[in-house]
GROMACS .gro file of C-alpha atoms in nm:
model
  217
    1UNK     CA    1   3.178  -3.452  -3.372
    2UNK     CA    2   3.009  -3.789  -3.388
    3UNK     CA    3   2.790  -3.830  -3.695
    4UNK     CA    4   2.939  -3.533  -3.882
    5UNK     CA    5   2.958  -3.574  -4.260
    6UNK     CA    6   3.260  -3.429  -4.441
    7UNK     CA    7   3.217  -3.374  -4.817
    8UNK     CA    8   3.511  -3.494  -5.024
    9UNK     CA    9   3.708  -3.279  -5.267
   10UNK     CA   10   3.533  -3.462  -5.552
   11UNK     CA   11   3.195  -3.360  -5.414
   12UNK     CA   12   3.312  -2.999  -5.376
   13UNK     CA   13   3.442  -2.962  -5.732
   14UNK     CA   14   3.135  -3.138  -5.872
   15UNK     CA   15   2.914  -2.894  -5.680
   16UNK     CA   16   3.102  -2.594  -5.824
   17UNK     CA   17   3.074  -2.735  -6.177
   18UNK     CA   18   2.703  -2.811  -6.143
   19UNK     CA   19   2.633  -2.467  -5.996
   20UNK     CA   20   2.819  -2.302  -6.285
   21UNK     CA   21   2.621  -2.503  -6.540
   22UNK     CA   22   2.298  -2.386  -6.378
   23UNK     CA   23   2.416  -2.025  -6.349
   24UNK     CA   24   2.544  -1.996  -6.708
   25UNK     CA   25   2.271  -2.205  -6.866
   26UNK     CA   26   2.529  -2.386  -7.081
   27UNK     CA   27   2.739  -2.702  -7.053
   28UNK     CA   28   3.096  -2.715  -6.926
   29UNK     CA   29   3.348  -2.911  -6.724
   30UNK     CA   30   3.682  -2.888  -6.545
   31UNK     CA   31   3.977  -2.825  -6.775
   32UNK     CA   32   4.219  -3.115  -6.836
   33UNK     CA   33   3.961  -3.364  -6.707
   34UNK     CA   34   4.004  -3.708  -6.859
   35UNK     CA   35   3.628  -3.738  -6.919
   36UNK     CA   36   3.599  -3.441  -7.152
   37UNK     CA   37   3.263  -3.290  -7.238
   38UNK     CA   38   3.134  -3.277  -7.593
   39UNK     CA   39   3.183  -2.952  -7.782
   40UNK     CA   40   2.863  -2.757  -7.837
   41UNK     CA   41   2.667  -2.761  -8.159
   42UNK     CA   42   2.536  -2.465  -8.358
   43UNK     CA   43   2.571  -2.137  -8.165
   44UNK     CA   44   2.575  -2.279  -7.810
   45UNK     CA   45   2.827  -2.135  -7.564
   46UNK     CA   46   3.033  -2.348  -7.325
   47UNK     CA   47   3.277  -2.304  -7.038
   48UNK     CA   48   3.580  -2.460  -6.873
   49UNK     CA   49   3.684  -2.443  -6.507
   50UNK     CA   50   4.042  -2.437  -6.377
   51UNK     CA   51   4.155  -2.458  -6.014
   52UNK     CA   52   4.407  -2.194  -5.913
   53UNK     CA   53   4.591  -2.157  -5.585
   54UNK     CA   54   4.448  -2.310  -5.264
   55UNK     CA   55   4.539  -2.120  -4.946
   56UNK     CA   56   4.530  -2.242  -4.588
   57UNK     CA   57   4.334  -2.010  -4.359
   58UNK     CA   58   4.440  -2.015  -3.995
   59UNK     CA   59   4.581  -2.330  -3.834
   60UNK     CA   60   4.434  -2.677  -3.877
   61UNK     CA   61   4.295  -2.836  -3.560
   62UNK     CA   62   4.277  -3.194  -3.438
   63UNK     CA   63   3.925  -3.298  -3.345
   64UNK     CA   64   3.797  -3.633  -3.222
   65UNK     CA   65   3.513  -3.839  -3.360
   66UNK     CA   66   3.346  -4.109  -3.151
   67UNK     CA   67   3.326  -4.435  -3.347
   68UNK     CA   68   3.099  -4.626  -3.109
   69UNK     CA   69   3.163  -4.904  -2.855
   70UNK     CA   70   3.394  -5.200  -2.916
   71UNK     CA   71   3.432  -5.120  -3.283
   72UNK     CA   72   3.765  -5.231  -3.434
   73UNK     CA   73   3.970  -4.971  -3.625
   74UNK     CA   74   3.968  -5.182  -3.943
   75UNK     CA   75   3.706  -5.423  -4.082
   76UNK     CA   76   3.794  -5.781  -3.995
   77UNK     CA   77   3.990  -5.696  -3.680
   78UNK     CA   78   3.868  -5.851  -3.352
   79UNK     CA   79   3.655  -5.628  -3.125
   80UNK     CA   80   3.845  -5.416  -2.876
   81UNK     CA   81   3.856  -5.565  -2.528
   82UNK     CA   82   3.746  -5.407  -2.204
   83UNK     CA   83   3.456  -5.200  -2.336
   84UNK     CA   84   3.684  -4.933  -2.480
   85UNK     CA   85   3.545  -4.640  -2.675
   86UNK     CA   86   3.750  -4.599  -2.997
   87UNK     CA   87   3.777  -4.251  -3.143
   88UNK     CA   88   3.936  -4.112  -3.458
   89UNK     CA   89   4.171  -3.818  -3.490
   90UNK     CA   90   4.027  -3.583  -3.753
   91UNK     CA   91   4.228  -3.291  -3.894
   92UNK     CA   92   3.995  -3.002  -3.970
   93UNK     CA   93   4.090  -2.677  -4.144
   94UNK     CA   94   3.972  -2.393  -4.364
   95UNK     CA   95   4.079  -2.337  -4.724
   96UNK     CA   96   4.047  -2.059  -4.978
   97UNK     CA   97   4.016  -2.168  -5.343
   98UNK     CA   98   4.063  -1.953  -5.652
   99UNK     CA   99   3.871  -2.090  -5.950
  100UNK     CA  100   3.873  -1.955  -6.306
  101UNK     CA  101   3.556  -1.978  -6.515
  102UNK     CA  102   3.637  -1.928  -6.884
  103UNK     CA  103   3.344  -1.898  -7.125
  104UNK     CA  104   3.346  -1.946  -7.501
  105UNK     CA  105   3.104  -1.898  -7.788
  106UNK     CA  106   3.102  -1.928  -8.166
  107UNK     CA  107   2.830  -1.710  -8.308
  108UNK     CA  108   2.755  -1.650  -8.677
  109UNK     CA  109   2.704  -1.277  -8.634
  110UNK     CA  110   2.899  -1.141  -8.334
  111UNK     CA  111   3.194  -1.214  -8.106
  112UNK     CA  112   3.075  -1.071  -7.773
  113UNK     CA  113   2.853  -1.352  -7.644
  114UNK     CA  114   3.108  -1.506  -7.405
  115UNK     CA  115   3.122  -1.213  -7.163
  116UNK     CA  116   2.742  -1.203  -7.147
  117UNK     CA  117   2.739  -1.568  -7.037
  118UNK     CA  118   3.009  -1.501  -6.774
  119UNK     CA  119   2.823  -1.199  -6.639
  120UNK     CA  120   2.502  -1.401  -6.615
  121UNK     CA  121   2.689  -1.662  -6.414
  122UNK     CA  122   2.829  -1.400  -6.175
  123UNK     CA  123   2.481  -1.265  -6.107
  124UNK     CA  124   2.305  -1.599  -6.063
  125UNK     CA  125   2.570  -1.772  -5.850
  126UNK     CA  126   2.472  -1.551  -5.555
  127UNK     CA  127   2.109  -1.660  -5.567
  128UNK     CA  128   1.977  -1.850  -5.265
  129UNK     CA  129   1.894  -2.153  -5.480
  130UNK     CA  130   2.260  -2.205  -5.573
  131UNK     CA  131   2.365  -2.182  -5.208
  132UNK     CA  132   2.098  -2.423  -5.085
  133UNK     CA  133   2.132  -2.671  -5.372
  134UNK     CA  134   2.511  -2.699  -5.411
  135UNK     CA  135   2.724  -2.488  -5.180
  136UNK     CA  136   2.585  -2.531  -4.828
  137UNK     CA  137   2.555  -2.916  -4.845
  138UNK     CA  138   2.920  -2.937  -4.956
  139UNK     CA  139   3.051  -2.676  -4.709
  140UNK     CA  140   3.148  -2.433  -4.985
  141UNK     CA  141   3.087  -2.058  -4.975
  142UNK     CA  142   3.148  -1.778  -5.224
  143UNK     CA  143   3.394  -1.525  -5.083
  144UNK     CA  144   3.420  -1.298  -5.385
  145UNK     CA  145   3.335  -1.290  -5.755
  146UNK     CA  146   3.578  -1.070  -5.944
  147UNK     CA  147   3.549  -0.876  -6.271
  148UNK     CA  148   3.427  -1.032  -6.592
  149UNK     CA  149   3.707  -0.979  -6.844
  150UNK     CA  150   3.645  -1.018  -7.219
  151UNK     CA  151   3.968  -1.162  -7.348
  152UNK     CA  152   4.140  -0.937  -7.606
  153UNK     CA  153   4.265  -1.228  -7.813
  154UNK     CA  154   4.325  -1.195  -8.187
  155UNK     CA  155   4.004  -1.247  -8.378
  156UNK     CA  156   3.941  -1.618  -8.420
  157UNK     CA  157   3.704  -1.764  -8.676
  158UNK     CA  158   3.615  -2.134  -8.653
  159UNK     CA  159   3.401  -2.287  -8.926
  160UNK     CA  160   3.300  -1.939  -9.035
  161UNK     CA  161   3.196  -1.832  -8.687
  162UNK     CA  162   3.376  -1.570  -8.472
  163UNK     CA  163   3.485  -1.717  -8.138
  164UNK     CA  164   3.450  -1.501  -7.827
  165UNK     CA  165   3.609  -1.569  -7.489
  166UNK     CA  166   3.575  -1.421  -7.140
  167UNK     CA  167   3.707  -1.495  -6.790
  168UNK     CA  168   3.545  -1.474  -6.447
  169UNK     CA  169   3.769  -1.537  -6.144
  170UNK     CA  170   3.593  -1.673  -5.836
  171UNK     CA  171   3.709  -1.700  -5.476
  172UNK     CA  172   3.556  -1.981  -5.267
  173UNK     CA  173   3.610  -2.081  -4.904
  174UNK     CA  174   3.553  -2.429  -4.768
  175UNK     CA  175   3.609  -2.656  -4.469
  176UNK     CA  176   3.818  -2.972  -4.514
  177UNK     CA  177   3.858  -3.274  -4.288
  178UNK     CA  178   4.089  -3.573  -4.315
  179UNK     CA  179   4.100  -3.887  -4.102
  180UNK     CA  180   4.269  -4.225  -4.125
  181UNK     CA  181   4.199  -4.568  -3.980
  182UNK     CA  182   4.549  -4.576  -3.831
  183UNK     CA  183   4.475  -4.271  -3.615
  184UNK     CA  184   4.251  -4.457  -3.371
  185UNK     CA  185   4.273  -4.414  -2.995
  186UNK     CA  186   4.060  -4.431  -2.682
  187UNK     CA  187   3.933  -4.181  -2.432
  188UNK     CA  188   4.115  -4.167  -2.098
  189UNK     CA  189   3.831  -4.140  -1.847
  190UNK     CA  190   4.039  -4.147  -1.526
  191UNK     CA  191   4.397  -4.183  -1.410
  192UNK     CA  192   4.519  -4.348  -1.091
  193UNK     CA  193   4.837  -4.197  -0.954
  194UNK     CA  194   5.068  -4.285  -0.666
  195UNK     CA  195   5.414  -4.171  -0.558
  196UNK     CA  196   5.713  -4.278  -0.355
  197UNK     CA  197   5.886  -3.944  -0.309
  198UNK     CA  198   6.226  -3.960  -0.134
  199UNK     CA  199   6.468  -3.707   0.006
  200UNK     CA  200   6.824  -3.675  -0.131
  201UNK     CA  201   6.935  -3.941   0.117
  202UNK     CA  202   6.693  -4.195  -0.023
  203UNK     CA  203   6.452  -4.192   0.271
  204UNK     CA  204   6.078  -4.182   0.197
  205UNK     CA  205   5.915  -3.851   0.274
  206UNK     CA  206   5.619  -3.812   0.507
  207UNK     CA  207   5.322  -4.023   0.387
  208UNK     CA  208   5.095  -3.718   0.416
  209UNK     CA  209   5.255  -3.562   0.108
  210UNK     CA  210   5.260  -3.880  -0.096
  211UNK     CA  211   5.000  -3.945  -0.367
  212UNK     CA  212   4.849  -4.271  -0.249
  213UNK     CA  213   4.653  -4.426  -0.538
  214UNK     CA  214   4.452  -4.113  -0.595
  215UNK     CA  215   4.205  -4.121  -0.882
  216UNK     CA  216   4.187  -3.816  -1.107
  217UNK     CA  217   3.902  -3.779  -1.360
   0.00000   0.00000   0.00000
């Protein structure tokens, strides 16, 4: 696993947001984010994203990553003695993420624009460009894109414009990996074993059955 790059959660959610902006053709951001986006002007639509449940798929595994020769676990620590080969414990697992894309629009003439934007996103997210540009580099894959649902909310009029709203639920799968500088060890290349087996009376058994400094790889 040496040299493997593990995208962070921040990179994953940024990739989903950027892909949705490209697919919808409008601006948007994650809901409740401290750095809120600006509301659109004129008749522009916009969207918000919300993370739903995150499921664990299968059982996480412990893998090992080679860190190089004589490299200390933490910066500033002295080099490891004896030519040891430090390695990191890395927990690797699969996750399933449910993400809600909610589109909005305020049009001067009609209140059905939002579901058109959501449907456009559902169609374009499966294009090869979206996979190559955002999903594959961040180890994210689309598992399923569900129905586009125009929300039957009471008619809303903002500044003289009807507001439409629609929802697209998306199911993504991804690979996650976590490591820590404290989880540093070394490879055991060989073990030397010996034994002094005795009978119940305390007398050493025949030397032919003893393990006499045998080396096991």
